[in-house]
XYZ file of N, CA, C and O in Angstrom:
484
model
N 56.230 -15.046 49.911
C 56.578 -15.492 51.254
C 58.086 -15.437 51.414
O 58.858 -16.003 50.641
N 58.470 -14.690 52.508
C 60.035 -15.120 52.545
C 60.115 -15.754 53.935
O 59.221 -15.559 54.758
N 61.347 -16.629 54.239
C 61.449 -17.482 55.032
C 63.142 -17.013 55.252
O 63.997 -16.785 54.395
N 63.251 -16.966 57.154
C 64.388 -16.632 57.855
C 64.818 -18.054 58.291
O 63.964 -18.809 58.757
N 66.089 -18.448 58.163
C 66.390 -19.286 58.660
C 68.234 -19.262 59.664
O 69.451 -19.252 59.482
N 67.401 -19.265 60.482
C 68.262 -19.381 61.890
C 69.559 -20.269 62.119
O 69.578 -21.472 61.859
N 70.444 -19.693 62.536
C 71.800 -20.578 63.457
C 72.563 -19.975 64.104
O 72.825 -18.778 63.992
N 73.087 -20.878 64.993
C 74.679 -20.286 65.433
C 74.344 -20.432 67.013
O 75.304 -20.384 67.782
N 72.726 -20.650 67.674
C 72.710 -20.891 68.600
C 73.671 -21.668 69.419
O 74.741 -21.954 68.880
N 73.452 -22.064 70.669
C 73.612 -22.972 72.059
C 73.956 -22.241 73.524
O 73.639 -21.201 74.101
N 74.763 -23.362 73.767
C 75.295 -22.944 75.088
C 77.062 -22.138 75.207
O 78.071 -22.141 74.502
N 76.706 -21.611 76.331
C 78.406 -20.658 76.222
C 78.160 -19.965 78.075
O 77.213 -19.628 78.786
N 79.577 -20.047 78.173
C 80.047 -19.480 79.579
C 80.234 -18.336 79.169
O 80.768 -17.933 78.136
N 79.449 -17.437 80.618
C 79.660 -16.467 80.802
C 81.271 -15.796 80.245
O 82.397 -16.083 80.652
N 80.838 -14.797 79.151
C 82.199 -13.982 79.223
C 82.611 -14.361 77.924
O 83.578 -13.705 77.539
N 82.018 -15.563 76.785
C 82.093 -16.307 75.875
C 81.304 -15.592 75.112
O 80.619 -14.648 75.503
N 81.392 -16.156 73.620
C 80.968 -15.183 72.294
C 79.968 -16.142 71.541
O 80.169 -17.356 71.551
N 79.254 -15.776 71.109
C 78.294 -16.842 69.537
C 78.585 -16.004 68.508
O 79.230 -14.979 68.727
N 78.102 -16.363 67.119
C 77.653 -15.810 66.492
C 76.544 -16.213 65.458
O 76.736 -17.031 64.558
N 75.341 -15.541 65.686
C 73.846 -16.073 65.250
C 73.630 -16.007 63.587
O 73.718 -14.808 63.322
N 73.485 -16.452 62.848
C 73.398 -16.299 61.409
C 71.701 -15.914 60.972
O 70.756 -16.232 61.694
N 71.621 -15.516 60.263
C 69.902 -15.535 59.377
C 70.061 -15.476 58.039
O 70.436 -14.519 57.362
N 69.723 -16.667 57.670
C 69.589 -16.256 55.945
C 68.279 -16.188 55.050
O 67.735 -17.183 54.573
N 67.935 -15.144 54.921
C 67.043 -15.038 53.887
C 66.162 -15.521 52.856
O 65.274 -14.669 52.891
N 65.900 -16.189 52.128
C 64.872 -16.499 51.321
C 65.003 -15.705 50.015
O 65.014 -16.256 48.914
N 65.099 -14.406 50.193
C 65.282 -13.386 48.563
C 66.548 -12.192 48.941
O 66.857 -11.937 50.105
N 66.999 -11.736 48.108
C 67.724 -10.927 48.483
C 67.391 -9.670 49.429
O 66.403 -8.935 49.410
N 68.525 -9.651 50.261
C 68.221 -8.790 51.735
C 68.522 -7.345 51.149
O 68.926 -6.560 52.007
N 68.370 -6.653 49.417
C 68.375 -5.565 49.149
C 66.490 -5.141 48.865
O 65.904 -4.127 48.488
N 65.988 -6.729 49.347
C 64.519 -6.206 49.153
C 64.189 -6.012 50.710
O 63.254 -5.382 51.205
N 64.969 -6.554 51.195
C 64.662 -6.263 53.104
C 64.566 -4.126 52.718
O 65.146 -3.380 51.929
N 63.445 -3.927 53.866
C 63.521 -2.395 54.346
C 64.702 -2.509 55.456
O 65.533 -1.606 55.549
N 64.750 -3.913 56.480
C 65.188 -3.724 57.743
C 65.330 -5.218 57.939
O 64.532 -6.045 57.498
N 66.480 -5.504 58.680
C 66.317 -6.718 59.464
C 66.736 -7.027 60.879
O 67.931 -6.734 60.935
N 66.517 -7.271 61.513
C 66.702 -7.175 63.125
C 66.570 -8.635 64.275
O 65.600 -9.377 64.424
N 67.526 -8.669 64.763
C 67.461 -9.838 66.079
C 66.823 -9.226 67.238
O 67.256 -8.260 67.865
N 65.755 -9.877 67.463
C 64.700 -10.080 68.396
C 65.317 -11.174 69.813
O 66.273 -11.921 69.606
N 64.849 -11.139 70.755
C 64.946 -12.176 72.030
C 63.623 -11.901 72.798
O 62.955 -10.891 73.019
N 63.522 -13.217 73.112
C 62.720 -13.509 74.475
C 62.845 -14.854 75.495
O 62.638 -16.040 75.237
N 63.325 -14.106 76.943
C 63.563 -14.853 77.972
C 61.923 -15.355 78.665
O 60.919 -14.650 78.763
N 62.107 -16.809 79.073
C 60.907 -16.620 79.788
C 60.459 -15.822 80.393
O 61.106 -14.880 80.852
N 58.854 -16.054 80.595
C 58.251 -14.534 81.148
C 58.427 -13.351 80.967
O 57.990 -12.504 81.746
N 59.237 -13.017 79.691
C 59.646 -11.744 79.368
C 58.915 -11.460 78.257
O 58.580 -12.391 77.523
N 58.606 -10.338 78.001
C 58.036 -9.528 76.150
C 59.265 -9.800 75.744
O 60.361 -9.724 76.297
N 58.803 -10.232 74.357
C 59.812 -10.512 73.131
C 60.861 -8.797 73.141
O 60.160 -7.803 73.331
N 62.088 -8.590 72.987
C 62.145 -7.201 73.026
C 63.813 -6.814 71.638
O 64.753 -7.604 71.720
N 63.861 -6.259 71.132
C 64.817 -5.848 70.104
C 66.311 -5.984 70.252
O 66.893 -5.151 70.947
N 66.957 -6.903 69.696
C 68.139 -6.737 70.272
C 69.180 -5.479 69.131
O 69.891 -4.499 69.354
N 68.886 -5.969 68.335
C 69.533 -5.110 67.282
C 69.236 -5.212 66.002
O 68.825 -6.284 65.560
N 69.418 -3.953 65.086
C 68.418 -4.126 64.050
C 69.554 -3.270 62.772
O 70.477 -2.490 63.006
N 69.097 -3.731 61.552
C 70.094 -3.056 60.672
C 69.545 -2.568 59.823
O 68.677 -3.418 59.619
N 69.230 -1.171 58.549
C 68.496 -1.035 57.536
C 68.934 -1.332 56.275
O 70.149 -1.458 56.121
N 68.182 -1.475 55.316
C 68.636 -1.622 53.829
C 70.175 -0.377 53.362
O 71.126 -0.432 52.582
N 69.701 0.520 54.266
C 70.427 1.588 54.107
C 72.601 1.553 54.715
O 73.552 2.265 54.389
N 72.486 0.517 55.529
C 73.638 0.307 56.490
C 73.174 0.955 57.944
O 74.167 1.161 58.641
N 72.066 1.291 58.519
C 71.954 1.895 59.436
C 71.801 0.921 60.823
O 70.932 0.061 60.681
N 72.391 0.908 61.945
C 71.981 0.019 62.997
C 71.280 0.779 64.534
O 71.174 1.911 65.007
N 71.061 -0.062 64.759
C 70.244 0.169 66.153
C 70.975 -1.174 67.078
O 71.447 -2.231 66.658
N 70.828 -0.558 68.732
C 71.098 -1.347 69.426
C 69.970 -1.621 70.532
O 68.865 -1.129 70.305
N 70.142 -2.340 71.675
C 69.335 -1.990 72.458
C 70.860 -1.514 73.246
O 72.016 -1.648 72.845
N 70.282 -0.872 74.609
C 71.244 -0.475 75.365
C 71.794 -1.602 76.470
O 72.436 -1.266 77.465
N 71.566 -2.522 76.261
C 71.362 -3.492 77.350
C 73.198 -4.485 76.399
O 74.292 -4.834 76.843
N 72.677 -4.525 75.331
C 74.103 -4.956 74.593
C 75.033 -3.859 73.508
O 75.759 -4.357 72.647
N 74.948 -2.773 73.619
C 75.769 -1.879 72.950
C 76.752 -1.959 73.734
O 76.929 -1.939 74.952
N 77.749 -2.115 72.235
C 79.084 -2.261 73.077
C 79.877 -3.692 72.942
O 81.076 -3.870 72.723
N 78.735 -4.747 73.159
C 79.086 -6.378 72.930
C 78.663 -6.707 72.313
O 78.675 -7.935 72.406
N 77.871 -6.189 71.091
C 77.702 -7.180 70.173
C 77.314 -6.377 68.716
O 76.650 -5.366 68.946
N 77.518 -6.552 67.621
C 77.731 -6.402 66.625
C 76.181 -7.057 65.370
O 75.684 -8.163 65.579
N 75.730 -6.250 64.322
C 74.862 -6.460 63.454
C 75.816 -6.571 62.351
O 76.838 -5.981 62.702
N 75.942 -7.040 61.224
C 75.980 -6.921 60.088
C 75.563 -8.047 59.159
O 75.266 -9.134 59.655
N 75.514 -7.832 57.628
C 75.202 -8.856 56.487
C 76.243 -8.785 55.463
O 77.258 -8.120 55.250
N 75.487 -9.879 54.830
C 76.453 -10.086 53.750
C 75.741 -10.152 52.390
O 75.142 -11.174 52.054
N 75.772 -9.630 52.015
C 74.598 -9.049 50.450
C 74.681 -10.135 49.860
O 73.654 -10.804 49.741
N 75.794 -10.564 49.382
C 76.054 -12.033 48.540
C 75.392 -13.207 49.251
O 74.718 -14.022 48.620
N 75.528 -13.266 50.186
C 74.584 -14.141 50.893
C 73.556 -14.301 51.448
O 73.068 -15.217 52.111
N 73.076 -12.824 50.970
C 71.441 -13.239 51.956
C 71.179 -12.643 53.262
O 70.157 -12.042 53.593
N 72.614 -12.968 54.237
C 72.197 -13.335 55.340
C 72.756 -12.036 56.201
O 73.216 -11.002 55.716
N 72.582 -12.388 57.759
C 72.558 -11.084 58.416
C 73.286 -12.451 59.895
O 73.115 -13.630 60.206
N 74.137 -11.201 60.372
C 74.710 -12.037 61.500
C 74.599 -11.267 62.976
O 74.564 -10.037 62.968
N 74.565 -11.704 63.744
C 74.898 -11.026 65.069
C 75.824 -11.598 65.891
O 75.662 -12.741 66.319
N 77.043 -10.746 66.238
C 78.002 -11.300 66.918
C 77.891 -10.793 68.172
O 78.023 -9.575 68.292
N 77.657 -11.526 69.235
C 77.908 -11.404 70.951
C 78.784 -12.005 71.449
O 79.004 -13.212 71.547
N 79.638 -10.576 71.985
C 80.781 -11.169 72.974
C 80.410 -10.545 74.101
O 79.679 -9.574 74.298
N 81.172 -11.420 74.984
C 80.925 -11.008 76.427
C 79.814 -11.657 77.092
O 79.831 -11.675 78.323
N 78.994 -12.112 76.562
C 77.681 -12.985 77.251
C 77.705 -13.258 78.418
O 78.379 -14.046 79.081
N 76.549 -12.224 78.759
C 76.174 -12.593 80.408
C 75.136 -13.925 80.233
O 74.874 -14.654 79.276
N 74.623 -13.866 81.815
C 73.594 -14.922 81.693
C 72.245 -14.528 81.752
O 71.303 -15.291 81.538
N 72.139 -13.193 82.077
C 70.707 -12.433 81.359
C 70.584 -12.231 79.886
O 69.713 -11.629 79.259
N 71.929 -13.036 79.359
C 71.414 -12.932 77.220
C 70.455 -13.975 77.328
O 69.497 -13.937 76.557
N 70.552 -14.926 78.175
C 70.077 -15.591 77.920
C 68.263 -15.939 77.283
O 67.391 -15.566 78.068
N 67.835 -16.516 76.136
C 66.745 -16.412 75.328
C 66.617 -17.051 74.021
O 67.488 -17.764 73.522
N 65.267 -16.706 73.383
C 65.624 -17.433 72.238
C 65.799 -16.195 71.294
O 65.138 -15.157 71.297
N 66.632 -16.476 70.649
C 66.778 -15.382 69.425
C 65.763 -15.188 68.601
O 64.821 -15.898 68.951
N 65.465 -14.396 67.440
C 64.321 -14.463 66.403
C 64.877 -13.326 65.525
O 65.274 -12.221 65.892
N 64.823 -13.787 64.415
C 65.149 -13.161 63.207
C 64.322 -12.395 62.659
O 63.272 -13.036 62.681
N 64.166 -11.594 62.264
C 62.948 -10.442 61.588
C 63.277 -9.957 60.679
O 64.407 -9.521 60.459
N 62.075 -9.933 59.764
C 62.260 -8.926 58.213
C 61.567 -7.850 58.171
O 60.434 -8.257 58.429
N 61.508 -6.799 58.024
C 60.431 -5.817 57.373
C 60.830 -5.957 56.073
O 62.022 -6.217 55.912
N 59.940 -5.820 54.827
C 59.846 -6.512 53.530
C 58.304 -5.016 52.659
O 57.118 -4.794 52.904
N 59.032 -4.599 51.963
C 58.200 -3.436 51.208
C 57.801 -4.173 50.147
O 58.798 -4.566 49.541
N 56.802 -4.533 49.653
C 56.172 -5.339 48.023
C 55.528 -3.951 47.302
O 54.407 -3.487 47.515
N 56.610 -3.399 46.344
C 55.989 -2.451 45.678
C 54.884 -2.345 45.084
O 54.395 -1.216 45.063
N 54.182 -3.399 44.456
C 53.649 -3.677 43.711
C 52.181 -3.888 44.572
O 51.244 -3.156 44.252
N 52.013 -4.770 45.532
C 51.121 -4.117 46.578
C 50.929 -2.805 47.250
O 49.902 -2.250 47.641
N 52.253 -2.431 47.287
C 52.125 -0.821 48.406
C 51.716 -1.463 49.591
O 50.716 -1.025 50.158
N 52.270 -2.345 50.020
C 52.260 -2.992 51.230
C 53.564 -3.283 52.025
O 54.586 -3.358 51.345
N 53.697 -3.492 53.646
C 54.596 -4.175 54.246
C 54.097 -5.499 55.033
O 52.971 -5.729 55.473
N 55.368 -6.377 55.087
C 55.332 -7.385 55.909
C 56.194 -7.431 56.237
O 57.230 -7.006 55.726
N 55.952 -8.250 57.713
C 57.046 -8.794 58.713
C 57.208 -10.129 58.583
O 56.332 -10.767 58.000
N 58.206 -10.696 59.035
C 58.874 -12.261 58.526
C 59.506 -12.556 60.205
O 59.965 -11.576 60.792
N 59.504 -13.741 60.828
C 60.069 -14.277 61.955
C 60.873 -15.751 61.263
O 60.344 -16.536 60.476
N 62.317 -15.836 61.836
C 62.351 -16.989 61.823
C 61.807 -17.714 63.201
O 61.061 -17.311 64.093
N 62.575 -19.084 62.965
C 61.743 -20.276 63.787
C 62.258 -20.052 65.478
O 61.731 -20.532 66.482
N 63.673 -18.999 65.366
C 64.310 -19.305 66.444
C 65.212 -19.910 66.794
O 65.547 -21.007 66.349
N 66.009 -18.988 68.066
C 67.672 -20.126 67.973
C 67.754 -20.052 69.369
O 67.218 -19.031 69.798
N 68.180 -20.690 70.126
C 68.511 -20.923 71.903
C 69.900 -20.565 72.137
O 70.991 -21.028 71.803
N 69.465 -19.535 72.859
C 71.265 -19.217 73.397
C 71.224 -19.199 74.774
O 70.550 -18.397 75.420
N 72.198 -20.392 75.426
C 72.288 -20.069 76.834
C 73.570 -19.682 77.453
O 74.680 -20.075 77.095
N 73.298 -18.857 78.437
C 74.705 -18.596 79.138
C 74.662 -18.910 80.556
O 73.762 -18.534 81.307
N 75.832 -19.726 80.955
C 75.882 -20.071 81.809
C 76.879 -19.506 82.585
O 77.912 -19.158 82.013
N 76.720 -19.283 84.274
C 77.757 -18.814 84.774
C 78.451 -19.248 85.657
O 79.452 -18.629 86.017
């Protein structure tokens, strides 16, 4: 079982920065992938940005440009930095693993619990 654990949420004015933390459970060189997720009410959960074991990132197009993926091997953890925050960021964050178990020849996915980011304008 691995377990994501979330921070860095709250509140922030428009035009203002967070930065969301996730730390891991086992080392993030057993992650395939890890990626920040959001969902606004009434909205599908949808990708905000995603990073591979490899250094590779993805954005969505909606924040390329303002905000930033990276980790920190020594720690586990994986950060996302947003600057510029409109008030359509607004959502809850969610942390994600894709996770390869060699030994099964299996994958799993991992969610953390979630973090609240609001922007206000």
């Amino acid at each position: 079982q691995v377990q994501l654990v979330e921070s860095g949420g709250g509140l922030v004015q428009a035009g203002g920065s967070l930065r969301l933390s996730c730390a891991a459970s086992i080392s993030i060189f057993s992650i395939n992938a890890m990626g920040w997720y959001r969902q606004a009410p009434g909205k599908q959960r949808e990708l905000v940005a995603a990073v591979t074991s490899g250094g590779s990132t993805d954005y969505a197009d909606s924040v390329k440009g303002r905000c930033t993926i990276s980790r920190d091997s020594a720690k586990n953890t994986v950060y996302l930095q947003m600057n510029s925050l409109k008030p359509e960021d607004t959502a809850v964050y969610y942390c994600h693993a894709e996770v390869w178990f060699p030994s099964a020849q299996s994958e799993s996915h991992y969610w953390g619990q979630g973090t609240q980011v609001t922007v206000s304008s």
